Short mmCIF file of C-alpha atoms and ligand atoms in Angstrom, two decimals:
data_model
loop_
_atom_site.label_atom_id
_atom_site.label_comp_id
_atom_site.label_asym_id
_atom_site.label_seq_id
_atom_site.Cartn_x
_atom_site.Cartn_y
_atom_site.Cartn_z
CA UNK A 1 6.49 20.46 -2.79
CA UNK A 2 6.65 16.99 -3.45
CA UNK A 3 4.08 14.50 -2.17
CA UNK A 4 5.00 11.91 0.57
CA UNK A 5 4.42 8.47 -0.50
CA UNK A 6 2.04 6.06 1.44
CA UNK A 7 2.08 2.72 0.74
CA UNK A 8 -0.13 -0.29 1.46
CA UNK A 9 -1.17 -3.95 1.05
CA UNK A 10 -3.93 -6.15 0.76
CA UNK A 11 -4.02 -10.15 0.11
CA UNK A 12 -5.74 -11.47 -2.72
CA UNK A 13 -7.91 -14.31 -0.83
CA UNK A 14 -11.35 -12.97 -1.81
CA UNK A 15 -13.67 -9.90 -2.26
CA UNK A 16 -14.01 -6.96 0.23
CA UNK A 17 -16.04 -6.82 3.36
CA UNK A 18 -16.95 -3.74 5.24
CA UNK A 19 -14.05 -4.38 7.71
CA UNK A 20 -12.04 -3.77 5.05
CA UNK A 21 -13.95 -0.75 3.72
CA UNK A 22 -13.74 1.45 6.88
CA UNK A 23 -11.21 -0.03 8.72
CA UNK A 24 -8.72 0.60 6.25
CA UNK A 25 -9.61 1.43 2.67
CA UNK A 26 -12.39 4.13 2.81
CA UNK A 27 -9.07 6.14 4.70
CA UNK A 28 -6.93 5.38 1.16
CA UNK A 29 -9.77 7.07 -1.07
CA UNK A 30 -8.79 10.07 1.07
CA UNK A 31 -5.27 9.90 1.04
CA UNK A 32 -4.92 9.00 -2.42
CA UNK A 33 -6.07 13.41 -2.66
CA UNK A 34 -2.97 14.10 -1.60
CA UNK A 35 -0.37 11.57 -1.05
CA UNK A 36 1.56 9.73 -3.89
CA UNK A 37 -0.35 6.65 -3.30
CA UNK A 38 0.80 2.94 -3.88
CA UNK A 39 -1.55 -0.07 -3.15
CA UNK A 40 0.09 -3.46 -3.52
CA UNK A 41 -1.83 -6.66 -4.38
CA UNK A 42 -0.19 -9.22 -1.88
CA UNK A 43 -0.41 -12.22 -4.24
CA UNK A 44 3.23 -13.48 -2.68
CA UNK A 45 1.85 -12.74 1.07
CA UNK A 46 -1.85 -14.67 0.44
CA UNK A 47 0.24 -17.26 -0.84
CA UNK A 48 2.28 -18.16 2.30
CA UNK A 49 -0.89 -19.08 3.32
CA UNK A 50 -2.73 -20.30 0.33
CA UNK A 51 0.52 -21.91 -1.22
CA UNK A 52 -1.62 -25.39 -2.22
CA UNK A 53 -4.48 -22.95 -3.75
CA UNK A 54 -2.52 -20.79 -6.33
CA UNK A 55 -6.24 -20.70 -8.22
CA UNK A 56 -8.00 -18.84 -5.60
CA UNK A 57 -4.82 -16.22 -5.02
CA UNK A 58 -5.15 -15.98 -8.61
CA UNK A 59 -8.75 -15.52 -9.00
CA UNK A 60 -8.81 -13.05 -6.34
CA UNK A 61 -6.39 -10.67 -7.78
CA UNK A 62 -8.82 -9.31 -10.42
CA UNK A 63 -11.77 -9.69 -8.25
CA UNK A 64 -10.10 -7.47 -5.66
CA UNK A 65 -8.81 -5.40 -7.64
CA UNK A 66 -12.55 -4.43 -9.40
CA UNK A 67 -13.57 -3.73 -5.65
CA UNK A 68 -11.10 -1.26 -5.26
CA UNK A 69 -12.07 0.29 -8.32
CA UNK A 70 -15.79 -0.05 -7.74
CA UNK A 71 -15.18 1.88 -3.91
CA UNK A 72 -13.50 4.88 -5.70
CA UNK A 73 -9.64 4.30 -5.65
CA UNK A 74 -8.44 5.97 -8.70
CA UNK A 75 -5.74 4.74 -11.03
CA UNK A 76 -5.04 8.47 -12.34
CA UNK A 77 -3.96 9.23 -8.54
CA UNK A 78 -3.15 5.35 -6.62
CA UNK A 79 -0.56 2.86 -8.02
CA UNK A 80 -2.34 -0.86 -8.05
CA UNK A 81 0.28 -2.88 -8.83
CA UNK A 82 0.91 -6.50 -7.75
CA UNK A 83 3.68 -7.61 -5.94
CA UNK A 84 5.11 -10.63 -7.41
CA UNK A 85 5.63 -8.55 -10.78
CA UNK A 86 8.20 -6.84 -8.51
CA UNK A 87 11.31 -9.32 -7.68
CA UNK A 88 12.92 -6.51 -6.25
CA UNK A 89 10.49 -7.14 -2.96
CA UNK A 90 11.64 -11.18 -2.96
CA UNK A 91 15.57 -10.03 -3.47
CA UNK A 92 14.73 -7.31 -0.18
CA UNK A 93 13.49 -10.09 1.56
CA UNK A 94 16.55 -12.44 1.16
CA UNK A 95 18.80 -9.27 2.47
CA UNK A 96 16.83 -8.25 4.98
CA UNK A 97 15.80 -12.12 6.56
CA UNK A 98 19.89 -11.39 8.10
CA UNK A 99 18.43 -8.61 10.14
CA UNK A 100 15.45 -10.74 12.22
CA UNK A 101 16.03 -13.18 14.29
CA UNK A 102 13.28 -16.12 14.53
CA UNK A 103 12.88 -15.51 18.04
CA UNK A 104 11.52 -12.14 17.27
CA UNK A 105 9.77 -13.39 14.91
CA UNK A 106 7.56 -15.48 16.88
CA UNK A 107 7.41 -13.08 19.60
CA UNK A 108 5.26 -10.59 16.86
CA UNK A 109 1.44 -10.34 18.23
CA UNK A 110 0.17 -10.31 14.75
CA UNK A 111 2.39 -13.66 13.36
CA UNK A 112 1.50 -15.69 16.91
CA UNK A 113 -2.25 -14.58 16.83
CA UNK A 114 -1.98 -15.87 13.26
CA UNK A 115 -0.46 -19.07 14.59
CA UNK A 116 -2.53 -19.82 17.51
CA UNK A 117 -5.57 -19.43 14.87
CA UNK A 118 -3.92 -22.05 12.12
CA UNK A 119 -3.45 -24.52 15.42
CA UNK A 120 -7.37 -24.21 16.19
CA UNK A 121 -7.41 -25.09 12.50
CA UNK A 122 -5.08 -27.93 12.14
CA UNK A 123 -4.07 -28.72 15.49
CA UNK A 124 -0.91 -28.95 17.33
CA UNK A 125 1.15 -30.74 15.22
CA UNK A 126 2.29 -27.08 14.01
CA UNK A 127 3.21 -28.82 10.82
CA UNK A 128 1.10 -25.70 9.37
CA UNK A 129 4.08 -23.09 10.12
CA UNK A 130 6.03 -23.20 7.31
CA UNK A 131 9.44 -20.68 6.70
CA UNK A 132 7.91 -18.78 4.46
CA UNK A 133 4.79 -17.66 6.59
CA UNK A 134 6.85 -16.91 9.79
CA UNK A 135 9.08 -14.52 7.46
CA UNK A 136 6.57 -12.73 6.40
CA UNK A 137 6.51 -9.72 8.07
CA UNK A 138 9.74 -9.58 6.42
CA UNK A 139 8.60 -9.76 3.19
CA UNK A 140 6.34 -7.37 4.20
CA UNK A 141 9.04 -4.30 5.07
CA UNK A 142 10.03 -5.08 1.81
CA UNK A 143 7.10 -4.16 0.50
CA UNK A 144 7.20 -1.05 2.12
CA UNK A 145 10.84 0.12 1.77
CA UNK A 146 11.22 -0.40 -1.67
CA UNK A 147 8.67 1.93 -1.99
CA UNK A 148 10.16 4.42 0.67
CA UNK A 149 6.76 4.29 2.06
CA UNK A 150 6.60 7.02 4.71
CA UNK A 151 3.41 6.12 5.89
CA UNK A 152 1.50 3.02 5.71
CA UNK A 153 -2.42 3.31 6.21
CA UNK A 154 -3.84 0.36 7.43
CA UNK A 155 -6.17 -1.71 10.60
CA UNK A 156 -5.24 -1.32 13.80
CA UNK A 157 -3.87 -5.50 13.43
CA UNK A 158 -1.49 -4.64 11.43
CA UNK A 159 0.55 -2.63 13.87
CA UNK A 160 2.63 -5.08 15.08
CA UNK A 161 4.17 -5.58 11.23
CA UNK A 162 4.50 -2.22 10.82
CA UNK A 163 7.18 -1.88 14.08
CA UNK A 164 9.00 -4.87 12.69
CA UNK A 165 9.52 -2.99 9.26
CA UNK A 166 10.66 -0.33 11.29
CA UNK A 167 13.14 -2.18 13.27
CA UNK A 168 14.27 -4.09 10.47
CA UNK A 169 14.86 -0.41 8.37
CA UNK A 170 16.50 0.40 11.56
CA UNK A 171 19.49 -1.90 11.46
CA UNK A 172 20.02 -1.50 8.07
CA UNK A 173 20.78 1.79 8.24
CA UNK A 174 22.88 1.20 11.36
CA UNK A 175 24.84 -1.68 9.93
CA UNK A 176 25.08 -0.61 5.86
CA UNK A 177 24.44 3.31 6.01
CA UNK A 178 21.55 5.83 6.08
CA UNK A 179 19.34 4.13 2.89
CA UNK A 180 15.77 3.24 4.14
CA UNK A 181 13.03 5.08 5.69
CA UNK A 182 11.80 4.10 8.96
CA UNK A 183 7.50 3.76 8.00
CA UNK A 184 4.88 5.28 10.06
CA UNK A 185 2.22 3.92 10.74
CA UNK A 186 -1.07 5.56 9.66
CA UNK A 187 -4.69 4.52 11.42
CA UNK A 188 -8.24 5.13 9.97
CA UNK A 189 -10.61 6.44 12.28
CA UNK A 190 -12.32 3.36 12.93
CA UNK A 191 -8.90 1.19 12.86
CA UNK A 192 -11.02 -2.01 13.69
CA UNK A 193 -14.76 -3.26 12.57
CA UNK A 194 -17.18 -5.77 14.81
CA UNK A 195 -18.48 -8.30 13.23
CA UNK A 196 -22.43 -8.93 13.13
CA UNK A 197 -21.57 -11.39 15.64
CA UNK A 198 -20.89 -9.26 18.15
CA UNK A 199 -17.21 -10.17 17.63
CA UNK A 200 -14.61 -7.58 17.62
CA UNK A 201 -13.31 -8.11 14.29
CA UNK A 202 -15.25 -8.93 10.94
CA UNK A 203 -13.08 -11.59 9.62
CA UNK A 204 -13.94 -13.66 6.00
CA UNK A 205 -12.53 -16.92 8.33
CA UNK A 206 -15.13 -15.60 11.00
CA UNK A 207 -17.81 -15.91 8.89
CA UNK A 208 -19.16 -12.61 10.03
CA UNK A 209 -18.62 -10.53 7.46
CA UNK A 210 -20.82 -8.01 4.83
CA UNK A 211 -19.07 -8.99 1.49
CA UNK A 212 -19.41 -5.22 -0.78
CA UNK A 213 -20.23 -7.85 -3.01
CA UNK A 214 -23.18 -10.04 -1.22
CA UNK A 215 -26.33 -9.77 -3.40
CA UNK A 216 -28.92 -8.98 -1.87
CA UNK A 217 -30.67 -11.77 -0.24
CA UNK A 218 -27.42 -12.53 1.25
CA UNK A 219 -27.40 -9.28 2.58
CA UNK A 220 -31.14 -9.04 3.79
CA UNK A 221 -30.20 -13.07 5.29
CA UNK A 222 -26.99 -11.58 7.14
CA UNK A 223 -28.62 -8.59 8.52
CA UNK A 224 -31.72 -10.43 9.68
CA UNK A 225 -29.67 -13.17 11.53
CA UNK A 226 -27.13 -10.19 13.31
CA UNK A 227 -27.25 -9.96 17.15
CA UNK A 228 -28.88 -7.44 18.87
CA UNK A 229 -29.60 -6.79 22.43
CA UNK A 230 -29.92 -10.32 23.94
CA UNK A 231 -32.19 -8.82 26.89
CA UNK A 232 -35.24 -7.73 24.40
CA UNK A 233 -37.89 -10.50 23.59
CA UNK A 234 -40.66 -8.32 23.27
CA UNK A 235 -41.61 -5.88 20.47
CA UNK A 236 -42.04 -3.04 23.82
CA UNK A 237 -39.21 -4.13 25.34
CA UNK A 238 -36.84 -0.77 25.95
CA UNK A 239 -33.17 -2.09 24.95
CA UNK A 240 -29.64 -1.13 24.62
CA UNK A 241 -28.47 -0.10 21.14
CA UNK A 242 -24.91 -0.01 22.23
CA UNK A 243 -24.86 -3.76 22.64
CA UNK A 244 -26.50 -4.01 19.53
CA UNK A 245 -24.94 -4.80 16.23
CA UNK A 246 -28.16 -3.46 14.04
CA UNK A 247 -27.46 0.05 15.58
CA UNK A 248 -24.05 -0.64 15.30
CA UNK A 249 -24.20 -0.53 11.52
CA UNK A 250 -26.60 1.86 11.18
CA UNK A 251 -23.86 4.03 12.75
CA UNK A 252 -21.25 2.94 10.32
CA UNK A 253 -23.10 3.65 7.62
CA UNK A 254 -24.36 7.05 8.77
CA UNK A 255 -28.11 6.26 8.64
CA UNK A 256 -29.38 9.97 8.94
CA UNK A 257 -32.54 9.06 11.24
CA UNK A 258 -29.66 7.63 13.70
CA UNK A 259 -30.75 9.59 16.46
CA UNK A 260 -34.84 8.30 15.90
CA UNK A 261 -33.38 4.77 15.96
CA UNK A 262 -31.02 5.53 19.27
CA UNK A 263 -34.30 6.77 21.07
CA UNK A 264 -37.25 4.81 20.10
CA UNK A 265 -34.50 0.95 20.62
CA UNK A 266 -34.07 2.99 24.56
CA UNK A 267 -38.21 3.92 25.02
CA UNK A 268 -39.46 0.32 23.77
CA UNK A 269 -40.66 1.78 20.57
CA UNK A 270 -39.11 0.01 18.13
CA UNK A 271 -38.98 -3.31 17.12
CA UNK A 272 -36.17 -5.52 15.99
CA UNK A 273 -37.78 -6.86 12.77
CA UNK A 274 -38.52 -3.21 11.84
CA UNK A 275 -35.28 -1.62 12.56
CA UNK A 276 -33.20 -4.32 10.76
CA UNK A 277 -34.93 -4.20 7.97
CA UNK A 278 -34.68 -0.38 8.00
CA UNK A 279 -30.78 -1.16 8.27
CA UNK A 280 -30.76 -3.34 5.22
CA UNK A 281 -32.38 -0.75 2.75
CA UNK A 282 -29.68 2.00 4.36
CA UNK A 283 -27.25 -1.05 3.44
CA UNK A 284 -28.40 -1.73 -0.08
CA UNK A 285 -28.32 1.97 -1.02
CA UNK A 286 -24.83 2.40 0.73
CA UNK A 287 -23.65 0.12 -1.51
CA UNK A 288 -25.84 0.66 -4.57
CA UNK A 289 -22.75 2.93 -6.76
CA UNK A 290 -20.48 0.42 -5.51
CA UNK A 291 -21.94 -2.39 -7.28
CA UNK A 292 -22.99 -0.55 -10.10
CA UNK A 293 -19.13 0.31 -10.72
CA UNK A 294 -18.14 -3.59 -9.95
CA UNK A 295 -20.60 -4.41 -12.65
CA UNK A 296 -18.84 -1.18 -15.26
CA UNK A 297 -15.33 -2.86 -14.38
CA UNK A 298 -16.56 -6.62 -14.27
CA UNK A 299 -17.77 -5.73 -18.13
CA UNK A 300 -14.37 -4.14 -19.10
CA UNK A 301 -11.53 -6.86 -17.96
CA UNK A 302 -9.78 -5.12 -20.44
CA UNK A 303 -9.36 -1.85 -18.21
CA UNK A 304 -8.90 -3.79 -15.33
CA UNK A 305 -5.70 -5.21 -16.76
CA UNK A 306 -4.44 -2.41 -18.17
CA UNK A 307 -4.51 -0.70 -14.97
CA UNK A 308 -2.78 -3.38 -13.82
CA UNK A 309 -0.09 -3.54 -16.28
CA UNK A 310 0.91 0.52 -15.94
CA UNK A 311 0.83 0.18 -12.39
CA UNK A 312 3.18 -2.70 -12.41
CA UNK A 313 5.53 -0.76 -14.82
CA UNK A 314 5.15 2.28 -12.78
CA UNK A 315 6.16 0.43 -9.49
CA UNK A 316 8.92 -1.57 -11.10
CA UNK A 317 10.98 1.57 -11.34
CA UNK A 318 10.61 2.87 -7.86
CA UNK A 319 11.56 -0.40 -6.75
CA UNK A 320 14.44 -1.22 -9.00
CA UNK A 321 16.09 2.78 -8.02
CA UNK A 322 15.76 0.98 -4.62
CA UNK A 323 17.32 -1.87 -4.93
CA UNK A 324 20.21 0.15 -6.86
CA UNK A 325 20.86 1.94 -3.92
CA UNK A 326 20.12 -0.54 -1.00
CA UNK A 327 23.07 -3.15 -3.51
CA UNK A 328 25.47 0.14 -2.88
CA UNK A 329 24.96 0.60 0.59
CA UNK A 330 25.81 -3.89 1.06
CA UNK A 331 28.41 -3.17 -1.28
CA UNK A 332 27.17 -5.82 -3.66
CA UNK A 333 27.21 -3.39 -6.25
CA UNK A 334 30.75 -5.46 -7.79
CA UNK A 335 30.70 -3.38 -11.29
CA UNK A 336 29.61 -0.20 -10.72
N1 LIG B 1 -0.48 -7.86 5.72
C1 LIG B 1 -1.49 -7.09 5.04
C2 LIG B 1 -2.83 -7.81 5.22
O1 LIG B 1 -2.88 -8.90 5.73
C3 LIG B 1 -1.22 -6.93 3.57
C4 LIG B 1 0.07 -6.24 3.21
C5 LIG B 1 1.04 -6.77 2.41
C6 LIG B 1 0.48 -4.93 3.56
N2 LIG B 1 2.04 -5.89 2.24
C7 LIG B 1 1.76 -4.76 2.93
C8 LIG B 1 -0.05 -3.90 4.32
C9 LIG B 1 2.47 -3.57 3.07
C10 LIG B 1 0.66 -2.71 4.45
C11 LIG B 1 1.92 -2.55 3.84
O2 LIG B 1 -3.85 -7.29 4.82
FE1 LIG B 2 -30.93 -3.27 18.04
FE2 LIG B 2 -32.77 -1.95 16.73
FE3 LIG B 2 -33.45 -4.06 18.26
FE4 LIG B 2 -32.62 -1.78 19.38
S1 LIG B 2 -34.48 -2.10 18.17
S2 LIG B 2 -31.96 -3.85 19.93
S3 LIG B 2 -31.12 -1.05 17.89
S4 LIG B 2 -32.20 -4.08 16.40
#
């Protein structure tokens, strides 16, 4: 039987943080077992946003790309590719930009969240919303459908794009002919990561995030300053661990003496010094392969590209059988 393919996306604005890692990337080093598996570098997406800093977009590419190595996505069974080596995805974008109106647009929780957060930044003006970022979600069912991506495995926030894609694939098909496939989306099991904040989502603009690639002072200096259980001053004090973002990560990363740490945080017998610095160690050892991989693939640019380069070939095909068949379906196909 042939596999299904599942496709997904990731912007090249900096390294990985553990949001990323289980909310949405430890599920592709599972999937990538048995789906035909296509990751896409968003260098066109990050810059709709990052369109006056084309040398961090481009810095990050490589950088991101070694982290998705150094985590355990293989190139002998996932497709890294990067999107703006396909111009298939711009030329989808154009046809499909008939299909959306900019009402809808603005109406999509993930683009106005965006929005509201770039008006904190800038202010009102709203001089900050340019075309190009508002049509984004449009770029990004391009991304998916050339790829006749069935499913799509990413974070919870990224719902929202993933129904526009589908009603964009939608009318298509209605207006030009069955062509497209209407994406699913697909959820990790822990779609959405708190922050050592306390806030709901680790963000890199939040500045609450574990980098896979802090060293590790910044890591014992992040873990030392995250927020635990505001009620316990004293060593004895008996606190809540779920309200506590130390025993929050020790979850996450599956410390094995979870349960000790559960009871002694409830009976007073624990102290906060004492468990977070148990929490960095299971940190630093959770993370241990991954960096020594980074360093393997930081040492061997040479791999790194190459990966790159087949992957972009690779892709380039899928999407240019696409865009054969999506011209036929507009009837734009004028010599065939
Ligand atoms: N929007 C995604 C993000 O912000 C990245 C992305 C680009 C993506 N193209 C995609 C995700 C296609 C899934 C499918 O991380
Ligand atoms: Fe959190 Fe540990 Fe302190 Fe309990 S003892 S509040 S789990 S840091």
């Amino acid at each position: 039987m042939e596999k299904q393919t599942i496709l997904t996306g990731i912007r090249p604005t900096g390294h990985l943080h553990l949001g990323h890692y289980f909310g949405a990337c430890s599920n592709w080093i599972k999937l990538q077992e048995k789906f035909d598996t296509y990751i896409e570098i968003a260098d066109v997406q990050a810059l709709t946003d990052n369109f006056n800093n084309p040398d961090k977009v481009r810095k990050s590419v490589r950088q991101l790309v070694v982290d998705l190595l150094s985590i355990g996505i293989d190139p002998k069974k996932a497709t890294i590719f990067i999107q703006s080596t396909i111009p298939e995805i711009a030329e989808l974008t154009v046809f499909y930009s008939n299909l959306v109106t900019i009402a809808r647009l603005q109406r999509n929780p993930t683009v106005k969240t965006e929005i509201k957060q770039k008006k904190e930044l800038f202010g009102e003006s709203g001089e900050s919303i340019t075309y190009g970022f508002l049509g984004y979600p449009v770029s990004q069912a391009a991304d998916i459908t050339a790829f006749k991506g069935k499913l799509v495995p990413v974070g919870e926030d990224q719902l929202p794009l993933i129904e526009q894609c589908r009603e964009i694939v939608h009318k298509f098909n209605s207006i030009y002919g069955q062509t497209l496939i209407e994406p699913k989306a697909y959820l990790s099991e822990i779609p959405r990561i708190k922050g050592l904040d306390g806030n709901e989502k680790m963000g890199k603009s939040l500045g609450n995030a574990i980098f896979l690639a802090d060293d590790e002072k910044t890591i014992k200096q992040k873990i030392m300053g995250a927020i635990t259980d505001p009620n316990k001053i004293k060593i004895d004090d008996p606190a809540n661990p779920n309200i506590c973002m130390v025993y929050y990560y020790h979850k996450l990363i599956k410390n094995p003496n979870i349960e000790t740490v559960c009871e002694e945080c409830k009976n007073g017998k624990r102290g906060c010094v004492v468990c977070k610095k148990e929490l960095i160690n299971h940190m630093l050892e959770f993370l241990k392969p991954i960096t020594d991989k980074r360093k393997y693939y930081e040492n061997h640019p040479e791999i790194v590209d190459q990966i790159l380069k087949e992957g972009n070939q690779k892709a380039k095909k899928i999407a240019e059988n696409t865009m054969k068949e999506v011209k036929k379906s507009m009837k734009i196909n004028y010599f065939e």
